[in-house]
Short mmCIF file of C-alpha atoms and ligand atoms in Angstrom, two decimals:
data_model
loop_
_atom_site.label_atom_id
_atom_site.label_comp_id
_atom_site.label_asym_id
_atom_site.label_seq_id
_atom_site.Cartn_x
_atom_site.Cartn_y
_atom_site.Cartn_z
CA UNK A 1 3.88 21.92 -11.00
CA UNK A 2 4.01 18.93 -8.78
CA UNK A 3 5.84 19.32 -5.61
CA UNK A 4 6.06 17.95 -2.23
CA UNK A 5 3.00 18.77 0.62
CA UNK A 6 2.60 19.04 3.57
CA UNK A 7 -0.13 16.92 6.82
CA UNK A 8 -0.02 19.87 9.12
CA UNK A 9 3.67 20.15 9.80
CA UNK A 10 4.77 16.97 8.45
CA UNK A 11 6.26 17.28 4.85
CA UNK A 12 5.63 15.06 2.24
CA UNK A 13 8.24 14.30 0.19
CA UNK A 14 8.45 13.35 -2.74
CA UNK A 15 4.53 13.67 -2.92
CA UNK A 16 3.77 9.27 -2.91
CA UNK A 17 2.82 7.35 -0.90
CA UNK A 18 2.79 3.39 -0.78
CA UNK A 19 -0.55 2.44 0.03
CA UNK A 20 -1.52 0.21 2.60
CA UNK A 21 -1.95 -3.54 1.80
CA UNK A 22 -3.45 -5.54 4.23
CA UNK A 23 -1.01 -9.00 4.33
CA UNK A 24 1.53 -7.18 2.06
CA UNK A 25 2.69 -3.97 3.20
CA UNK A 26 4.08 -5.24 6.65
CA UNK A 27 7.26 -4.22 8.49
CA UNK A 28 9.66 -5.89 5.95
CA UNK A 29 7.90 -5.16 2.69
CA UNK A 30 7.72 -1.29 4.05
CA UNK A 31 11.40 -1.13 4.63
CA UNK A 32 12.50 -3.12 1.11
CA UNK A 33 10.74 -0.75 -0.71
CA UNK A 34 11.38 2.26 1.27
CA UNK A 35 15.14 1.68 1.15
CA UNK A 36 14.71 1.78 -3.09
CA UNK A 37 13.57 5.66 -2.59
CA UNK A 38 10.90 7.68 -3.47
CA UNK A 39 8.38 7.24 -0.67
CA UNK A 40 7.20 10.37 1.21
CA UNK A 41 5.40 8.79 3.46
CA UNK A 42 4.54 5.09 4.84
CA UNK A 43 1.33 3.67 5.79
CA UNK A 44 0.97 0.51 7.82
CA UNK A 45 -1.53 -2.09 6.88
CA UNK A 46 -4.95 -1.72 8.15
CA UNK A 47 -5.11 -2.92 12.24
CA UNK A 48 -7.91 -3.97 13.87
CA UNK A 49 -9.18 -1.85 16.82
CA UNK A 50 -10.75 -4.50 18.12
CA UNK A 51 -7.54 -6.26 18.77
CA UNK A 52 -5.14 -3.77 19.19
CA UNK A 53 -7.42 -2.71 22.43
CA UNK A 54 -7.45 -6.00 23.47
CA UNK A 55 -4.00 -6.55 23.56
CA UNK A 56 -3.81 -9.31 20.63
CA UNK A 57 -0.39 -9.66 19.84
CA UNK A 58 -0.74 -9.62 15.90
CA UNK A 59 -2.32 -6.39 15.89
CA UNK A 60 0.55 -4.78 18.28
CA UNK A 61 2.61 -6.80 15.71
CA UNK A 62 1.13 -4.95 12.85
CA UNK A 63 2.28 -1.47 14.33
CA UNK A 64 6.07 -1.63 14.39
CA UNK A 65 7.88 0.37 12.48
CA UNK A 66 11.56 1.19 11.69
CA UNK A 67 12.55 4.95 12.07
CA UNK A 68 13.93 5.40 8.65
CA UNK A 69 10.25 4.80 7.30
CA UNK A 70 9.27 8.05 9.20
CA UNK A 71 7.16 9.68 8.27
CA UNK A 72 5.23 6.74 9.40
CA UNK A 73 1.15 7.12 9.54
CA UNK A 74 -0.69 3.71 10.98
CA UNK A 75 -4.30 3.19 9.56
CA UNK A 76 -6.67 1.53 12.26
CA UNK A 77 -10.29 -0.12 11.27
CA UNK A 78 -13.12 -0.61 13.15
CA UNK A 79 -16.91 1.14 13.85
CA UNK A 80 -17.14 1.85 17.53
CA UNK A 81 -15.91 5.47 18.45
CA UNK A 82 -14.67 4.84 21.57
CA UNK A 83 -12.45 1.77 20.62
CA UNK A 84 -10.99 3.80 17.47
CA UNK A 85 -10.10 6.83 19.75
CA UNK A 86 -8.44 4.24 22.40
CA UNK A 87 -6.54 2.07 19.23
CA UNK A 88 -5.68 5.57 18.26
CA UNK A 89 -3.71 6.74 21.13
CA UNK A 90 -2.43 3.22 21.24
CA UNK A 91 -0.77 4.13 17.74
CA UNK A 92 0.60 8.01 18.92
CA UNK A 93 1.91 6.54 21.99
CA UNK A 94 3.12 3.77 19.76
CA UNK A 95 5.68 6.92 17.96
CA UNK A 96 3.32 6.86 14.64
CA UNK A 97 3.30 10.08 13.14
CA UNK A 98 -0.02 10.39 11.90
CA UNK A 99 -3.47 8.03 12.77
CA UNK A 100 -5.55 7.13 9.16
CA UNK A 101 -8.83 5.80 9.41
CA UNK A 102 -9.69 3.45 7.18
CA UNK A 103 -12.95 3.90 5.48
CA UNK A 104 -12.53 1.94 2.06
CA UNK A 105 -12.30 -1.65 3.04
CA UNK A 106 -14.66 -3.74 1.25
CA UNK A 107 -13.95 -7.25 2.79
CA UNK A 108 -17.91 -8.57 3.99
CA UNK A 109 -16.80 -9.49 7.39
CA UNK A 110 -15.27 -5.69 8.18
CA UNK A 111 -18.35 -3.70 6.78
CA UNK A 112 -20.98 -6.30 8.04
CA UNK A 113 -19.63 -5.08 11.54
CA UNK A 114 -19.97 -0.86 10.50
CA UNK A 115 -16.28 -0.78 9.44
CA UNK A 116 -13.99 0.08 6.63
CA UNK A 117 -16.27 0.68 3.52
CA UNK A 118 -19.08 0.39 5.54
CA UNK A 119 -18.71 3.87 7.56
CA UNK A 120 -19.60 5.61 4.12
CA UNK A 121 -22.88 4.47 4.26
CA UNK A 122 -23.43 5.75 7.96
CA UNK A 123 -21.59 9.28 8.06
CA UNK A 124 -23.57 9.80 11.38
CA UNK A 125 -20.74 7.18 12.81
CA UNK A 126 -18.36 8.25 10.94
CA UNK A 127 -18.94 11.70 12.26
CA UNK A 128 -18.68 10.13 15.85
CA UNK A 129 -15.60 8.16 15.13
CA UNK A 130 -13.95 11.43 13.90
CA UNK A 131 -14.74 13.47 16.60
CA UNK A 132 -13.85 11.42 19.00
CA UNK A 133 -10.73 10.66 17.24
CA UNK A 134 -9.68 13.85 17.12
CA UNK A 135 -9.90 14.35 21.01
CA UNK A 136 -8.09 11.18 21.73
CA UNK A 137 -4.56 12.19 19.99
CA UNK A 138 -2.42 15.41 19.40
CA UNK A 139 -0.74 14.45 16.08
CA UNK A 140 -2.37 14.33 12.28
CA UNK A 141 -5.40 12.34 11.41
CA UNK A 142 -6.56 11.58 8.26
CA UNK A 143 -8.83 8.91 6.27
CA UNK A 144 -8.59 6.52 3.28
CA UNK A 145 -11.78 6.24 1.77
CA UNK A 146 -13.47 4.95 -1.63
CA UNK A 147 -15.86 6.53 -4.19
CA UNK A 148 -18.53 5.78 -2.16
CA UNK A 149 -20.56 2.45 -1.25
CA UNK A 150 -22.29 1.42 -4.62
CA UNK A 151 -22.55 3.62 -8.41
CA UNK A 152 -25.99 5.00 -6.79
CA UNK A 153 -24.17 6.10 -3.77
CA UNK A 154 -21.02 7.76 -4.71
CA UNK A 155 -20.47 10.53 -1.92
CA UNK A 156 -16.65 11.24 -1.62
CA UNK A 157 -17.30 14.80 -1.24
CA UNK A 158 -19.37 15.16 0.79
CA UNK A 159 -17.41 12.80 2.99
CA UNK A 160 -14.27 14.82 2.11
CA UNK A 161 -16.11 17.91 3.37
CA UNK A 162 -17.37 16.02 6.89
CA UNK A 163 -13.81 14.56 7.67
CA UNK A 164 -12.26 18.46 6.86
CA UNK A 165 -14.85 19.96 9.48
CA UNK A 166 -13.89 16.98 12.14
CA UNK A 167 -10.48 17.85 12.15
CA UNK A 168 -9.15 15.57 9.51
CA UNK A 169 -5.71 17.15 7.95
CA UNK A 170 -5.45 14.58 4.55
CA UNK A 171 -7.95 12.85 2.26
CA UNK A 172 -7.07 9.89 0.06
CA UNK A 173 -9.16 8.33 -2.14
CA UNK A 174 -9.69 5.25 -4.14
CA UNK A 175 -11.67 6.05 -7.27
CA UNK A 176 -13.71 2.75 -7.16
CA UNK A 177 -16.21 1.98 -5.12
CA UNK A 178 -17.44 -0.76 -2.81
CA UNK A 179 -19.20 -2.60 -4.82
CA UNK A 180 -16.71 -2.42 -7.80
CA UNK A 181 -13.85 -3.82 -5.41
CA UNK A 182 -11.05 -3.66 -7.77
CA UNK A 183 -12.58 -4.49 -10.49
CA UNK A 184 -12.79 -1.85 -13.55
CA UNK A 185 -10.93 1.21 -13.33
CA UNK A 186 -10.48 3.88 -10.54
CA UNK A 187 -12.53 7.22 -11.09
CA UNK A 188 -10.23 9.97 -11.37
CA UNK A 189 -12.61 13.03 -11.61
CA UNK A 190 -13.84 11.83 -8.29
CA UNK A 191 -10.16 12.96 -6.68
CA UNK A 192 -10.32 16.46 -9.03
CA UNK A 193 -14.01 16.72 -7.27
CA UNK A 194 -13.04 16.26 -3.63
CA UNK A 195 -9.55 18.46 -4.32
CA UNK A 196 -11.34 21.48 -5.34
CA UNK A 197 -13.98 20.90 -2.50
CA UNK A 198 -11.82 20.78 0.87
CA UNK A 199 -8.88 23.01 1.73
CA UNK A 200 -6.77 20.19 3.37
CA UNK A 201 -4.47 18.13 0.78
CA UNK A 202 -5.79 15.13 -0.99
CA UNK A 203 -4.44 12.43 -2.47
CA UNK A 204 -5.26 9.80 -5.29
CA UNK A 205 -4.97 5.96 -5.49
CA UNK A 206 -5.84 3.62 -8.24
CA UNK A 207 -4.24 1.69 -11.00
CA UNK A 208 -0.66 4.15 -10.80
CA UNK A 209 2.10 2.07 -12.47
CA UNK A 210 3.99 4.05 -14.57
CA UNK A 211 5.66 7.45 -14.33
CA UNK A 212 3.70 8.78 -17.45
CA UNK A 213 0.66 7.55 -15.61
CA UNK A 214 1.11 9.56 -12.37
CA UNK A 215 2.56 12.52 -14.14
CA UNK A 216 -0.68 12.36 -15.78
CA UNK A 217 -2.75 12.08 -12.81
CA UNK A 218 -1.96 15.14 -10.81
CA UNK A 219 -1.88 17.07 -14.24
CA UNK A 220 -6.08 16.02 -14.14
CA UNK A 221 -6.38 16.67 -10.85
CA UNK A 222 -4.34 18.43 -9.50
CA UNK A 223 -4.18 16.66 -6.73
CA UNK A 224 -1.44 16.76 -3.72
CA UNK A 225 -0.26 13.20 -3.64
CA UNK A 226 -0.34 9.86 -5.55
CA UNK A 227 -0.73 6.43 -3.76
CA UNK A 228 1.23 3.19 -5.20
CA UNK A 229 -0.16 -0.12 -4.00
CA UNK A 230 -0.08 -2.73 -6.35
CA UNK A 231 2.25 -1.25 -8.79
CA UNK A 232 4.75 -0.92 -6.14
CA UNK A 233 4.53 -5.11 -5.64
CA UNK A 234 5.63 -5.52 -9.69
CA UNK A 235 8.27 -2.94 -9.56
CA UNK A 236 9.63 -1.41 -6.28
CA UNK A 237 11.40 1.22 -8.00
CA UNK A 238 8.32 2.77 -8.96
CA UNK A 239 8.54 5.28 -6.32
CA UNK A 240 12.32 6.47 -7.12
CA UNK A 241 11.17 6.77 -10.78
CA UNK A 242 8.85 8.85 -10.46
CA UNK A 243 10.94 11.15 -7.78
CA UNK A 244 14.25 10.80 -10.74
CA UNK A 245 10.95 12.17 -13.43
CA UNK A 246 10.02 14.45 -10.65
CA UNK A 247 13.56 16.06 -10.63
CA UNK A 248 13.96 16.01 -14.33
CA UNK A 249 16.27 13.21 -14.14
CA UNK A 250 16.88 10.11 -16.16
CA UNK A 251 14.58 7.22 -14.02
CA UNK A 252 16.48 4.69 -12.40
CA UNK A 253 16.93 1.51 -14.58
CA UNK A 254 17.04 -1.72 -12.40
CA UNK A 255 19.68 -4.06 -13.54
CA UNK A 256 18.98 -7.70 -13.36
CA UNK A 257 21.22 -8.30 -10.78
CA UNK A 258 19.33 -5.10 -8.64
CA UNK A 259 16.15 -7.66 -9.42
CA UNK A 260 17.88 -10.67 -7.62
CA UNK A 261 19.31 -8.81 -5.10
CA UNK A 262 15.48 -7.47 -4.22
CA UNK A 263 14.58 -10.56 -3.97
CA UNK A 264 16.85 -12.05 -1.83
CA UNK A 265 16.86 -8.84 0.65
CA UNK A 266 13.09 -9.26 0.61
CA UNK A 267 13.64 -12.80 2.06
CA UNK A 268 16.54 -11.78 4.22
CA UNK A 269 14.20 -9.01 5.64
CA UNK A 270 11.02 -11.94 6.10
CA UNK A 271 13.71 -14.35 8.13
CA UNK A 272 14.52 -11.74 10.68
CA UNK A 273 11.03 -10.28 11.06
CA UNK A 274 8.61 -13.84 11.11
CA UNK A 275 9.27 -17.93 11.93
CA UNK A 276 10.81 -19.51 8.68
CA UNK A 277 7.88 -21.19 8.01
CA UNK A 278 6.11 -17.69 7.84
CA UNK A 279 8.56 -16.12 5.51
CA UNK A 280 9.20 -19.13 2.93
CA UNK A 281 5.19 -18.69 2.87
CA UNK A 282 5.15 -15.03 2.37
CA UNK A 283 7.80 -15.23 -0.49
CA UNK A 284 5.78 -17.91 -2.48
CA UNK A 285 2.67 -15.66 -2.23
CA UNK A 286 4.48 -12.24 -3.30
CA UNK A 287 7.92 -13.55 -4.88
CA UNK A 288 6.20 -14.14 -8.02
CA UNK A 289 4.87 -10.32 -8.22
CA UNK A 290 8.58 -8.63 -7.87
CA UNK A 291 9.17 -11.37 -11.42
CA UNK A 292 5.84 -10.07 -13.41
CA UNK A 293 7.81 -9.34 -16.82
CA UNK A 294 10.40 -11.00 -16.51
CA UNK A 295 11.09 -13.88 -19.13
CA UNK A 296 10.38 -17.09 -18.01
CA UNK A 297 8.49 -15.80 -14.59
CA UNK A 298 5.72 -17.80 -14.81
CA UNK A 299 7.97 -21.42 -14.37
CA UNK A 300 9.79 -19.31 -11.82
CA UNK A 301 6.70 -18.58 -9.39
CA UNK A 302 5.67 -22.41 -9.86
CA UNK A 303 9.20 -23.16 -8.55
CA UNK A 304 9.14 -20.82 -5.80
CA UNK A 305 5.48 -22.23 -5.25
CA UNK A 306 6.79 -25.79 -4.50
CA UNK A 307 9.47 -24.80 -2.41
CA UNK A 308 9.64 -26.08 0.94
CA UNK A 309 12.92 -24.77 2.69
CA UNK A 310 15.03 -21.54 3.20
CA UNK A 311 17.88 -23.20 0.70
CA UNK A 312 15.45 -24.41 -2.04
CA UNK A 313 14.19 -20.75 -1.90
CA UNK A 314 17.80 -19.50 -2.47
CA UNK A 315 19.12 -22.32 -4.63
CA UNK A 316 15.69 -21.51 -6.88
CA UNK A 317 16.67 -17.69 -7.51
CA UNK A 318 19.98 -18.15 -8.12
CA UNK A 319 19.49 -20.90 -10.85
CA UNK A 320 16.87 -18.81 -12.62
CA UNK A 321 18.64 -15.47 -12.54
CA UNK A 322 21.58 -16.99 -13.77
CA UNK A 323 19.45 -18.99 -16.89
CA UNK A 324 18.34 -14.98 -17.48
CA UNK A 325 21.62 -13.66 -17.90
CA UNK A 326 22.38 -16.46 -19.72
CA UNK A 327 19.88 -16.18 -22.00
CA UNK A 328 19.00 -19.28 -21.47
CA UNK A 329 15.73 -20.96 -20.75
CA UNK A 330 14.59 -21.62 -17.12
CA UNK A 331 12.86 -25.20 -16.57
CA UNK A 332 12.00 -25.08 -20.60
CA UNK A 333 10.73 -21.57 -20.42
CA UNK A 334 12.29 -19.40 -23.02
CA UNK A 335 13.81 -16.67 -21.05
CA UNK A 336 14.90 -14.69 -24.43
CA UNK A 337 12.05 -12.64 -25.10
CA UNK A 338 10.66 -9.59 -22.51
CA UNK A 339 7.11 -8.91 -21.88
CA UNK A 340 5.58 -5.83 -21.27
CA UNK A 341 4.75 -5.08 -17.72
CA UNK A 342 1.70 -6.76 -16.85
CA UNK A 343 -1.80 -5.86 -16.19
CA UNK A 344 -2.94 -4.94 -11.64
CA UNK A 345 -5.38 -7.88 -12.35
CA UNK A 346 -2.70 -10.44 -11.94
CA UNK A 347 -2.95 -8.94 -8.79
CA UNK A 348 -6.45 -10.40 -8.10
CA UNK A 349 -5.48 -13.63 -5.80
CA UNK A 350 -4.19 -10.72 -3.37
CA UNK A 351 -7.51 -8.17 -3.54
CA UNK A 352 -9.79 -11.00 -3.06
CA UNK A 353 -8.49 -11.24 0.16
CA UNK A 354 -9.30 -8.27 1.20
C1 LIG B 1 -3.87 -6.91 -1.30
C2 LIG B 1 -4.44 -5.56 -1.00
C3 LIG B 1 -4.64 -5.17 0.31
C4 LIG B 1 -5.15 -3.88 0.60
N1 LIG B 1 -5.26 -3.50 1.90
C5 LIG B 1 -5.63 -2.22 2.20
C6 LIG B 1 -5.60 -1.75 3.54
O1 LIG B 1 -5.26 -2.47 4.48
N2 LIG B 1 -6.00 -0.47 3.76
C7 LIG B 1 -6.39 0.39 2.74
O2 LIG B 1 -6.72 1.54 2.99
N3 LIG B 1 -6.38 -0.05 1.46
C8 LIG B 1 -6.00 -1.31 1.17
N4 LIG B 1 -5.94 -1.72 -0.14
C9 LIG B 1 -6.25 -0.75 -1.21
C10 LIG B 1 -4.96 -0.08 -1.70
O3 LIG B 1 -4.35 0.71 -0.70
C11 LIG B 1 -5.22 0.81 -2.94
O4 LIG B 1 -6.08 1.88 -2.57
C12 LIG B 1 -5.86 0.04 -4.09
O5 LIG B 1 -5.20 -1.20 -4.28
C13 LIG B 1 -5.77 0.84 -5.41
O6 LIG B 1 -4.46 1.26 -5.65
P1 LIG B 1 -3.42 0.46 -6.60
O7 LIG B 1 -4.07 0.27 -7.93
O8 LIG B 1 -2.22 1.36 -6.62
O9 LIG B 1 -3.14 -0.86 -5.94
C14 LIG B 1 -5.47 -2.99 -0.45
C15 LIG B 1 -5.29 -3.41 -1.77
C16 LIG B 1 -4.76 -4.66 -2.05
C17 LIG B 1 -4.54 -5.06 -3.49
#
């Protein structure tokens, strides 16, 4: 029986997470998709140590947080011990709940310097980095790590079990490794592996997009909680679903109208967080995702695409919302007939920039 858990004396609940997404899950993507419901707990995107210790503005950026997110955990990266331990009282002093360490990054110019994906192929460090951690800062820490570096090197449990004897009070894994980047399919077993090895509570992450498919998930692994990343980007009710399943109630149904109003509080939310310029950029780059499904979407995201102002942005979602409800076709696009929920791999543009 799934129910919620607890990081020391911080409860999770419901039991999912959204998982951190480095140019996605910032301050205004965070609260749009917490205020849908469902979300236990929030996780900021991954932040450099190396700038937030020397004072670069984006970084500090990068850690704000509203206090309806809470609980709130920020994830730092980096491979020196003694700038992660500094970057991580930066973050408790900050009001963060918890400190994650992020040891699953595979993007070449983070590992090449002993970071992200890279610590699992030095536990040594990793060991350091932990330790030191753990002196720097009173509240939770915990790590997000992958399989392990490469298929000859998968060693999630044995990382599991170091991180549990440094002090570390959550595990959360990404089935895939390294190597893989998201290509493929996350390995499960690995998170049933790692649960029955450590005592603390671990969590899953990889390829969750239905409510069937994380039902189905802790029932195999019996794990404590499930992360939603890219799932969450193609339907931010994901979370609430699962919680209404969770509860043995009917999931929430979005209307088309809660779809266009999304939208247009996701923008709203950009605007008063980033320059204009920022925002109309942000919402032709992740627009398109919330619209995966939708009929006529594709003509849609090419509209949104060639946008250049706040009211072509605005004038572009009304006209196509009300073609949908209309029935009618947007820019020559049938907008009759649904399609199933697409496949994470439309996702790809996004994960090769990580
Ligand atoms: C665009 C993008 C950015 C990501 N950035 C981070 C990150 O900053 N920190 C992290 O631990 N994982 C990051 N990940 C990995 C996700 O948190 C998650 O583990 C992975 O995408 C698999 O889960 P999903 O299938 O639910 O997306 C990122 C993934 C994507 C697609």
């Amino acid at each position: 029986m799934t129910k919620p858990f607890k990081i020391r004396d911080i409860e999770i609940n419901p039991p999912l997470i959204l998982s951190p997404m480095a140019g996605v899950t910032d301050v205004a993507f965070r609260c749009l998709l917490k205020r849908r419901g469902g979300i236990g707990l929030t996780v900021s995107e991954f932040i450099s140590v190396e700038g937030l210790t020397r004072n670069n503005p984006k970084s500090w950026r990068q850690m704000r947080f509203h206090e309806y997110e809470r609980p709130f955990a920020v994830q730092i990266f980096g491979a020196q011990p003694e700038r992660m331990r500094m970057a991580a009282e930066m973050a408790q002093e900050a009001g963060a709940d918890i400190v994650d360490i992020n040891c699953g990054c595979p993007a070449p110019k983070v590992v090449k310097h002993g970071g992200g994906s890279g610590l699992l192929r030095d536990l040594p460090r990793l060991e350091a980095i932990l330790r030191e951690v753990r002196k720097g800062i009173t509240i939770p820490l915990t790590i997000k790590i992958r399989a392990g570096y490469s298929d000859r090197e998968i060693n999630c449990v044995e990382v599991a079990r170091l991180a549990e004897d440094c002090g570390v009070e959550h595990v959360a894994l990404h089935g895939r490794t390294r190597e893989q980047g998201y290509r493929g399919f996350a390995n499960w077993d690995l998170v049933r592996q790692v649960k029955e090895a450590v005592k603390i509570p671990v969590s899953g992450s990889g390829d969750v997009t239905t409510i069937e498919g994380a039902f189905q998930r802790w029932r195999e692994t019996g794990c404590d909680g499930i992360l939603i990343g890219r799932g969450a980007m193609m339907n931010p009710w994901i979370f609430r679903q699962i919680e209404d399943a969770l509860h043995g109630r009917e999931p929430f149904q979005p209307t088309l109208e809660d779809k266009r109003a999304v939208l247009l509080e996701y923008f709203e939310l950009l605007r008063d967080d980033m320059p204009e310029i920022a925002a109309i950029n942000r919402m032709k780059q992740l627009a398109g995702h919330f619209t995966k499904g939708l009929p006529g979407g594709a003509r849609f995201r090419t509209a949104i695409y060639h946008s250049h102002s706040v009211q072509e942005i605005l004038d572009r979602i009304e006209e196509y919302f009300t073609a949908i409800a209309q029935g009618r076709p947007y820019m020559g696009e049938e907008t009759t007939d649904t399609s199933d929920v697409p496949a994470l791999t439309s996702c790809d543009a996004l994960c090769e920039a990580v």
